[in-house]
GROMACS .gro file of C-alpha atoms in nm:
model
  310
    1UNK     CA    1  -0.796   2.005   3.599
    2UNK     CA    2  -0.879   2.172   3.258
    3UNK     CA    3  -0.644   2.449   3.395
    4UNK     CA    4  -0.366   2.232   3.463
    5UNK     CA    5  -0.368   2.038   3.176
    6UNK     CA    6  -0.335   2.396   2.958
    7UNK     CA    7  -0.046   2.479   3.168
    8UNK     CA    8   0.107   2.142   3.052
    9UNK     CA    9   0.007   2.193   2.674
   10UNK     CA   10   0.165   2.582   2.707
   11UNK     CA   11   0.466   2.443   2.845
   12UNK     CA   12   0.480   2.148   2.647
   13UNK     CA   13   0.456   2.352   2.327
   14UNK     CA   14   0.727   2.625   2.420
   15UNK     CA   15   0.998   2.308   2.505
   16UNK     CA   16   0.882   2.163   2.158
   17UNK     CA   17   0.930   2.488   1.974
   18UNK     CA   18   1.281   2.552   2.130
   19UNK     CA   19   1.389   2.192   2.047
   20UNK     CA   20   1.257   2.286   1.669
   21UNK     CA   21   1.469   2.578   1.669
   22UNK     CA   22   1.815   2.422   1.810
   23UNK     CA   23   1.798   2.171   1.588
   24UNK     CA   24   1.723   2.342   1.290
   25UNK     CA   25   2.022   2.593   1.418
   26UNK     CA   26   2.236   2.243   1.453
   27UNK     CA   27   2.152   2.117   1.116
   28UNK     CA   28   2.253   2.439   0.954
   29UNK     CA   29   2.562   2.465   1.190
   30UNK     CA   30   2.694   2.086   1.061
   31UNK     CA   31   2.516   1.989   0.738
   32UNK     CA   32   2.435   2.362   0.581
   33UNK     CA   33   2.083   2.253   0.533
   34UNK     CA   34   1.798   2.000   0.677
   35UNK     CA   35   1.835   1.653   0.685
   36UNK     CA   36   1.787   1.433   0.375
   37UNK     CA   37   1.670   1.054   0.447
   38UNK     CA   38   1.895   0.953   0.171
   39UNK     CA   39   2.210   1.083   0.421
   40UNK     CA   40   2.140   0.911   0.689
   41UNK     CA   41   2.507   0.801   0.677
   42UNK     CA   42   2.571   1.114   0.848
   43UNK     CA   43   2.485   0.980   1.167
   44UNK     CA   44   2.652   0.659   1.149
   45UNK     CA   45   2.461   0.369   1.343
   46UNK     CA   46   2.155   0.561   1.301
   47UNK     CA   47   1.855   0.417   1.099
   48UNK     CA   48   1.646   0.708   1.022
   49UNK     CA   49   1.355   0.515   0.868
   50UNK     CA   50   1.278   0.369   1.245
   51UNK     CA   51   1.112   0.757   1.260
   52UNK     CA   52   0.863   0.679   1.034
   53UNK     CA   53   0.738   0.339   1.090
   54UNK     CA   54   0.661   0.068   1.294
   55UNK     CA   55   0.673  -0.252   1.035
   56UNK     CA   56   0.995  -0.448   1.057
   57UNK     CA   57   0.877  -0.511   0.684
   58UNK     CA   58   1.132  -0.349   0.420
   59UNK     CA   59   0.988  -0.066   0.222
   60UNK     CA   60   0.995  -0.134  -0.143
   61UNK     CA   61   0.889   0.219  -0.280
   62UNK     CA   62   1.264   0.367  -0.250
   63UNK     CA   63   1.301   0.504  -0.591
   64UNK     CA   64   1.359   0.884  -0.528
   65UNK     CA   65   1.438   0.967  -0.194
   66UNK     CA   66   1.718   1.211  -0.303
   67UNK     CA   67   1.489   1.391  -0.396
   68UNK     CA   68   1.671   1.529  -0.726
   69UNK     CA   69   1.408   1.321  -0.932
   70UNK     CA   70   1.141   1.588  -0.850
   71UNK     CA   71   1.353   1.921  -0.988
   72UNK     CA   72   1.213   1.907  -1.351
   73UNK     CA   73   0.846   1.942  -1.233
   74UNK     CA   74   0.869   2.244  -1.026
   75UNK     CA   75   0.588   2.525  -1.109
   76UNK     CA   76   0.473   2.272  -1.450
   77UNK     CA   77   0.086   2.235  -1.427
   78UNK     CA   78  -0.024   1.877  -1.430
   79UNK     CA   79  -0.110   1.893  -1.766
   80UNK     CA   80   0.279   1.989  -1.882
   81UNK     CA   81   0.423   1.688  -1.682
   82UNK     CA   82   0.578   1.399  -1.923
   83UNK     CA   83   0.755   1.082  -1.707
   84UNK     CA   84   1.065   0.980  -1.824
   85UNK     CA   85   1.027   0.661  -2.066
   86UNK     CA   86   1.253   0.429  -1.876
   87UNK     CA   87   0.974   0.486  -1.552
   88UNK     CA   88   0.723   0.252  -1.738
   89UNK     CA   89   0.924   0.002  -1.980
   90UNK     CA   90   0.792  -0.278  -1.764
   91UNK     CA   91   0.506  -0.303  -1.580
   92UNK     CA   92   0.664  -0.399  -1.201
   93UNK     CA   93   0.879  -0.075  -1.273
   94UNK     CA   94   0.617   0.103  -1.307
   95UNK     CA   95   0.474  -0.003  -1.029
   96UNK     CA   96   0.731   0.091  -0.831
   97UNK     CA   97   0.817   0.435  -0.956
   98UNK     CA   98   0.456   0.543  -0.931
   99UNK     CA   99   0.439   0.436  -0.552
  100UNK     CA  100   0.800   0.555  -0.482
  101UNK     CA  101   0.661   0.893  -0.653
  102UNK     CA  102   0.342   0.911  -0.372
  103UNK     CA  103   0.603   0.814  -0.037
  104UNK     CA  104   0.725   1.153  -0.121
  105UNK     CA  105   0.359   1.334  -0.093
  106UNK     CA  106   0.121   1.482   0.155
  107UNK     CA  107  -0.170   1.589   0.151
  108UNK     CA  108  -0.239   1.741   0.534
  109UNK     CA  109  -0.551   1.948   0.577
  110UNK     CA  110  -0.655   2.212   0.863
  111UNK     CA  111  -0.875   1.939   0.996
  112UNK     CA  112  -0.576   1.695   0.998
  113UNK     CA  113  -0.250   1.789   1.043
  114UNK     CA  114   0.076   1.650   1.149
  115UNK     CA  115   0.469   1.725   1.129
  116UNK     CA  116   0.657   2.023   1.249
  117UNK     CA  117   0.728   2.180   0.859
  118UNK     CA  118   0.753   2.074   0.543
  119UNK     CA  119   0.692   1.731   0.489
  120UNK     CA  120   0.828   1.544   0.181
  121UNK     CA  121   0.763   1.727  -0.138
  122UNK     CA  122   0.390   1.837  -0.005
  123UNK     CA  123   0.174   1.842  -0.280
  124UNK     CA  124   0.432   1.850  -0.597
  125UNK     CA  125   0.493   1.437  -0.644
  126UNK     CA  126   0.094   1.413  -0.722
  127UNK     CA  127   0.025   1.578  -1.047
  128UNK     CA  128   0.354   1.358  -1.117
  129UNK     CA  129   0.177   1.012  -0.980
  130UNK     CA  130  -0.096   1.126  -1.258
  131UNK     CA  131   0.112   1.056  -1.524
  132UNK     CA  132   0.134   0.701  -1.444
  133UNK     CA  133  -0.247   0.621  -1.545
  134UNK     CA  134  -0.359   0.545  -1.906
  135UNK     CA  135  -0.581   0.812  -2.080
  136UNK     CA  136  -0.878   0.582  -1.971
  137UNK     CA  137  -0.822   0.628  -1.640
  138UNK     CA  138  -0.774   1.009  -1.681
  139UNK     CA  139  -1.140   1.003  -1.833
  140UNK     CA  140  -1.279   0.846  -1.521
  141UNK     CA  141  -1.096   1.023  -1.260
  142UNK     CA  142  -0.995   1.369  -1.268
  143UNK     CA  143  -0.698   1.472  -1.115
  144UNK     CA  144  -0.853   1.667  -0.826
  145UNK     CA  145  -1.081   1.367  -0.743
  146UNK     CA  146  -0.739   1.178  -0.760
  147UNK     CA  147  -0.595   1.443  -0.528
  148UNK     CA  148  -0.884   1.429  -0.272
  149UNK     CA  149  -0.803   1.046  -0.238
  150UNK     CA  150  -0.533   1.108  -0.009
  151UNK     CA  151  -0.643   1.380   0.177
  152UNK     CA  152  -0.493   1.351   0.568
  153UNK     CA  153  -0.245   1.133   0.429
  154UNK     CA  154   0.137   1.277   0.474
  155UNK     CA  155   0.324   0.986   0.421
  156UNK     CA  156   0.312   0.628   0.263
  157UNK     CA  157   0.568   0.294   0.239
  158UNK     CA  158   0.496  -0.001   0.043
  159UNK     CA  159   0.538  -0.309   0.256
  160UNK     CA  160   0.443  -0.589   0.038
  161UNK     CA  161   0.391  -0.579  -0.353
  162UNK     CA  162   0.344  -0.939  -0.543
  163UNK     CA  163   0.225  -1.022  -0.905
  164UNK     CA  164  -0.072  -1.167  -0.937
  165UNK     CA  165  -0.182  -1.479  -1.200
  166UNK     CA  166  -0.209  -1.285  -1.537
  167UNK     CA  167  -0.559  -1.337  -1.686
  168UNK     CA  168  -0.691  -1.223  -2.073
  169UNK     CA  169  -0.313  -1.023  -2.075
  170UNK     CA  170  -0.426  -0.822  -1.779
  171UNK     CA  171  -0.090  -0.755  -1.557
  172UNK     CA  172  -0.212  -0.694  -1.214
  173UNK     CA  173   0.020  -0.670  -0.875
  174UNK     CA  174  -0.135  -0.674  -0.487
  175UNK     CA  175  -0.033  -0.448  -0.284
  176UNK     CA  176  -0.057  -0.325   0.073
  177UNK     CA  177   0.018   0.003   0.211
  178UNK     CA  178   0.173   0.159   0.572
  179UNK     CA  179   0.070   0.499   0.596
  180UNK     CA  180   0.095   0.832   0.880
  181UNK     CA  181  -0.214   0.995   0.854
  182UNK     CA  182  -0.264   1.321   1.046
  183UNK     CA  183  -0.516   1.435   1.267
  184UNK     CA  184  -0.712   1.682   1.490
  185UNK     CA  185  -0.566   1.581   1.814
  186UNK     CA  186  -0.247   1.710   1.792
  187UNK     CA  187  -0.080   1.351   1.643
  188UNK     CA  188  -0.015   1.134   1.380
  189UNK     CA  189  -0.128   0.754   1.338
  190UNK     CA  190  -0.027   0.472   1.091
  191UNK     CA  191  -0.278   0.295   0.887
  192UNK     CA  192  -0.293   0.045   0.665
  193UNK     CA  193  -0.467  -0.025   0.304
  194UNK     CA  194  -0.417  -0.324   0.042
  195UNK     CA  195  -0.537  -0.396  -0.292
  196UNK     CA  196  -0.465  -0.409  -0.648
  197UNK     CA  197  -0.306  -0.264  -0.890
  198UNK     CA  198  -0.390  -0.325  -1.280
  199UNK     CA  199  -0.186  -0.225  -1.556
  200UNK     CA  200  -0.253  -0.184  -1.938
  201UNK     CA  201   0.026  -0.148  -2.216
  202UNK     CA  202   0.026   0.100  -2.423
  203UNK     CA  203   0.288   0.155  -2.687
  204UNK     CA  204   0.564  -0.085  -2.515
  205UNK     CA  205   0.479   0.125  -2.174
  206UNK     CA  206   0.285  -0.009  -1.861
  207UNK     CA  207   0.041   0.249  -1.765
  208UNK     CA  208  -0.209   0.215  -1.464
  209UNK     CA  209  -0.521   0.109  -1.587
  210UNK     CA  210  -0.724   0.015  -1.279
  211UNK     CA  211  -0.678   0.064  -0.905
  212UNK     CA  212  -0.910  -0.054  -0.589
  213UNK     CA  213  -0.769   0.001  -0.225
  214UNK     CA  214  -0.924  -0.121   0.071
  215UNK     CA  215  -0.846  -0.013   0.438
  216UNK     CA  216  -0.750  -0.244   0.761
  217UNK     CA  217  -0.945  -0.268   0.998
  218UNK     CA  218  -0.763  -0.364   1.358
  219UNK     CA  219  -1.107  -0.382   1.575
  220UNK     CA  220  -1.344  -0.604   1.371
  221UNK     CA  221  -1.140  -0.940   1.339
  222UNK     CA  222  -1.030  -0.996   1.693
  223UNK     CA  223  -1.409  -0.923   1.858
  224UNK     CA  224  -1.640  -1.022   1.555
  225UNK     CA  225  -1.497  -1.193   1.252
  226UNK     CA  226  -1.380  -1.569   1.142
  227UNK     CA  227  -1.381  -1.462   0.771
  228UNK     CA  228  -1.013  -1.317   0.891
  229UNK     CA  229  -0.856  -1.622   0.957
  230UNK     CA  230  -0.776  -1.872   0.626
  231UNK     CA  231  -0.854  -2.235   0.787
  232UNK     CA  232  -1.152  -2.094   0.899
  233UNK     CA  233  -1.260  -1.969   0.563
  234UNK     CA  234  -1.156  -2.280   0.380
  235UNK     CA  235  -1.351  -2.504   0.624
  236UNK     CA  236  -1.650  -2.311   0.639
  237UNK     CA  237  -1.722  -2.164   0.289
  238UNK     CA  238  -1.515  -2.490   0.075
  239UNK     CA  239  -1.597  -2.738   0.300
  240UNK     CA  240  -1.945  -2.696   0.491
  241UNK     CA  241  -2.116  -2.436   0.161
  242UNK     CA  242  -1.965  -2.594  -0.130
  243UNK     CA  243  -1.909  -2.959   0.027
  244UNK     CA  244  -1.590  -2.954  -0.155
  245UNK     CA  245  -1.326  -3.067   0.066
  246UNK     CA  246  -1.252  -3.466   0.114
  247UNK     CA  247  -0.924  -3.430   0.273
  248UNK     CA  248  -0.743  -3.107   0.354
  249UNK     CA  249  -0.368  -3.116   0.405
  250UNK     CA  250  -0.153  -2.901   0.620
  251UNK     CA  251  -0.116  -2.545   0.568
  252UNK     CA  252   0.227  -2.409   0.476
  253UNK     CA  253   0.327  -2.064   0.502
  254UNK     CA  254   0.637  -1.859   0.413
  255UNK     CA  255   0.644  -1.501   0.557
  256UNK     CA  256   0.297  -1.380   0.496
  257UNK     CA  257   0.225  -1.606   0.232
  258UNK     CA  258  -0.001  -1.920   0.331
  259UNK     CA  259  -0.077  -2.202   0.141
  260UNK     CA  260  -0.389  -2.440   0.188
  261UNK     CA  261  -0.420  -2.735  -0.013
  262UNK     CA  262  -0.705  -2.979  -0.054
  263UNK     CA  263  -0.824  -3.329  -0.211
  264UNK     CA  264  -1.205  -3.231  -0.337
  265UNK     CA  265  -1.489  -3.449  -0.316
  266UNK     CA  266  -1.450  -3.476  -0.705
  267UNK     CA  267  -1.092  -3.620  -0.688
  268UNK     CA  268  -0.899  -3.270  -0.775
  269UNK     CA  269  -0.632  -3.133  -0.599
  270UNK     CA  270  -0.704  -2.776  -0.521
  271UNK     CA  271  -0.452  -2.472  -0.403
  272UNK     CA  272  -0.587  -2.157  -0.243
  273UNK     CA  273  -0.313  -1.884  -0.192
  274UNK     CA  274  -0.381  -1.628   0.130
  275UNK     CA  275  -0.176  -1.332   0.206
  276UNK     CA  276  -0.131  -1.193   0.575
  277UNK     CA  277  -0.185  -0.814   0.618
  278UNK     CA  278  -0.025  -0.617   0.886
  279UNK     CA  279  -0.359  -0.639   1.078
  280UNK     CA  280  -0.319  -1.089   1.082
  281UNK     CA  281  -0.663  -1.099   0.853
  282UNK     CA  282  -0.585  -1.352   0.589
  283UNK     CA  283  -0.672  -1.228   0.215
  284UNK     CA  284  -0.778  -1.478  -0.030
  285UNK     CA  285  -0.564  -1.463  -0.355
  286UNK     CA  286  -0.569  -1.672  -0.548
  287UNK     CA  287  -0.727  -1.993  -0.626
  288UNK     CA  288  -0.600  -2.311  -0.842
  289UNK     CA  289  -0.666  -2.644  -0.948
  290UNK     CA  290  -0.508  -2.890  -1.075
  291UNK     CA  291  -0.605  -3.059  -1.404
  292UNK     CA  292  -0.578  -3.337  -1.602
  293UNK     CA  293  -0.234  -3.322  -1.733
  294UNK     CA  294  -0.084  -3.242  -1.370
  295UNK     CA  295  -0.075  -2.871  -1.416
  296UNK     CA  296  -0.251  -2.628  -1.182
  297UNK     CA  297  -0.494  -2.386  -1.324
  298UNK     CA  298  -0.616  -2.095  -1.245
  299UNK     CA  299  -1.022  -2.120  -1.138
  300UNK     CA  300  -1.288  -1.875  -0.963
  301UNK     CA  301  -1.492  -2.047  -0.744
  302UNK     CA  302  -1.774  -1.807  -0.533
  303UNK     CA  303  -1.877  -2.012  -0.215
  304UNK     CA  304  -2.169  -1.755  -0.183
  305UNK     CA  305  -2.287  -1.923  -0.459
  306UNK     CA  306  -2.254  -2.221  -0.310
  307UNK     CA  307  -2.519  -2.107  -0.090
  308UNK     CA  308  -2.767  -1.972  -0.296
  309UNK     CA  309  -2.771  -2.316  -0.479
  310UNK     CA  310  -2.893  -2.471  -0.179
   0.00000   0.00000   0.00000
């Protein structure tokens, strides 16, 4: 068996190689060089980004896919790299050029590879990404501790970005990730990470101040977990821990944005905002209540302490 299945790799391998080749030989042939995302129009009907993900989601990082964005930084240590001023006049811009900066990186190791070449701009749009943090930041996290964050990663979409309450004149955006990972076997996965993005502004520029990721997990929810699912949580932890909820209303929800609203046993309406990640869990986001004057505020309520009062 172990026999046969080498024979199947070997053979397997040679076809793959020889495809590599033709079609590198038929790229050259009709286009004079490899083929850019940004021309996919070149194959009319043809979606190229189906090749590199699964998520019907659109992907929002799409800044620089031509690719001509990155010619200024060739063979500049990280240190000599200055963004362009326009990249960080506002702070969702800046979001978005920094994370359209990183779909165009890799960093694929020995241990976990994937692709059949090049892939994006391999290391070159990190150093770049650097530039995006404040000097604070910089202090805290050196660049190759930066670098080392993404190691196996070789490619990475933004499927949802939203702006978060502002609080003290912090700007802060969530965020959730789609990424192809490499690996030992021989193949390439897609996984998935959201968090937040914080932002500082310095000198009439948004730079990144803070950032805290957290990845998906696709086992846990289904077999162990209710925490995942947002009725659950606001019966459980609002209702049977903090013996806040007199009447809860029907929950709403537009795309992957849901909505729960309840009458508290103190006679306040209360709104908690979930988001949906790729993997169903429902994240809480944010939390409101409505005051006196008919306006909702923003409000931090902990249910765990809810249950340490007890």
């Amino acid at each position: 068996m172990k026999g046969f299945v080498q024979k199947i790799k070997q053979k397997f391998s040679k076809s793959k190689n020889l495809s590599l080749v033709m079609g590198a030989q038929y790229e050259r042939q009709n286009y004079g060089q490899p083929l850019d995302r940004s021309q996919s129009s070149q194959f009319p009907g043809r979606d190229v980004e189906t090749y590199f993900r699964p998520s019907s989601l659109p992907i929002k990082n799409t800044l620089f896919t031509d690719h001509h964005f990155f010619d200024p930084y060739y063979d500049k240590d990280v240190n000599e790299m200055k963004l362009p001023a326009t990249l960080t006049r506002t702070a969702e811009g800046t979001v978005l050029a920094y994370l359209s900066v990183l779909r165009e990186a890799e960093n694929l190791t020995p241990s976990q590879m994937g692709g059949c070449g090049t892939v994006g701009m391999a290391k070159l749009p990190y150093p770049i990404a650097y530039q995006f943090f404040t000097k604070d930041y910089h202090k805290n996290v050196s660049y190759q501790e930066y670098l080392q964050s993404f190691r196996g990663i070789g490619h990475l979409n933004v499927i949802k970005l939203n702006r978060l309450p502002d609080e003290n004149e912090v700007v802060s955006y969530f965020i959730e990730l789609e990424t192809i990972e490499g690996s030992s076997k021989g193949l390439t996965y897609f996984a998935y990470y959201y968090g937040k993005i914080q932002l500082k502004k310095v000198h009439s520029h948004y730079k990144i101040d803070q950032m805290k990721l957290y990845g998906e997990d696709f086992l846990c929810a289904p077999y162990h977990l209710w925490q995942h699912d947002a009725e659950a949580v606001v019966e459980v932890m609002y209702g049977n821990w903090c013996q806040l909820i007199k009447k809860k209303l029907p929950t709403t929800q537009e795309g992957y944005v849901k909505t729960i609203v309840f009458i508290g046993t103190d006679g306040a309406e209360y709104r908690l905002i979930f988001y949906q990640l790729t993997n169903d869990t429902d994240v809480l986001i944010s939390q409101f209540r409505k005051h006196s004057k008919g306006n909702f505020e923003t409000i931090h309520i902990d249910p765990y302490d809810c249950v340490k009062k007890r």
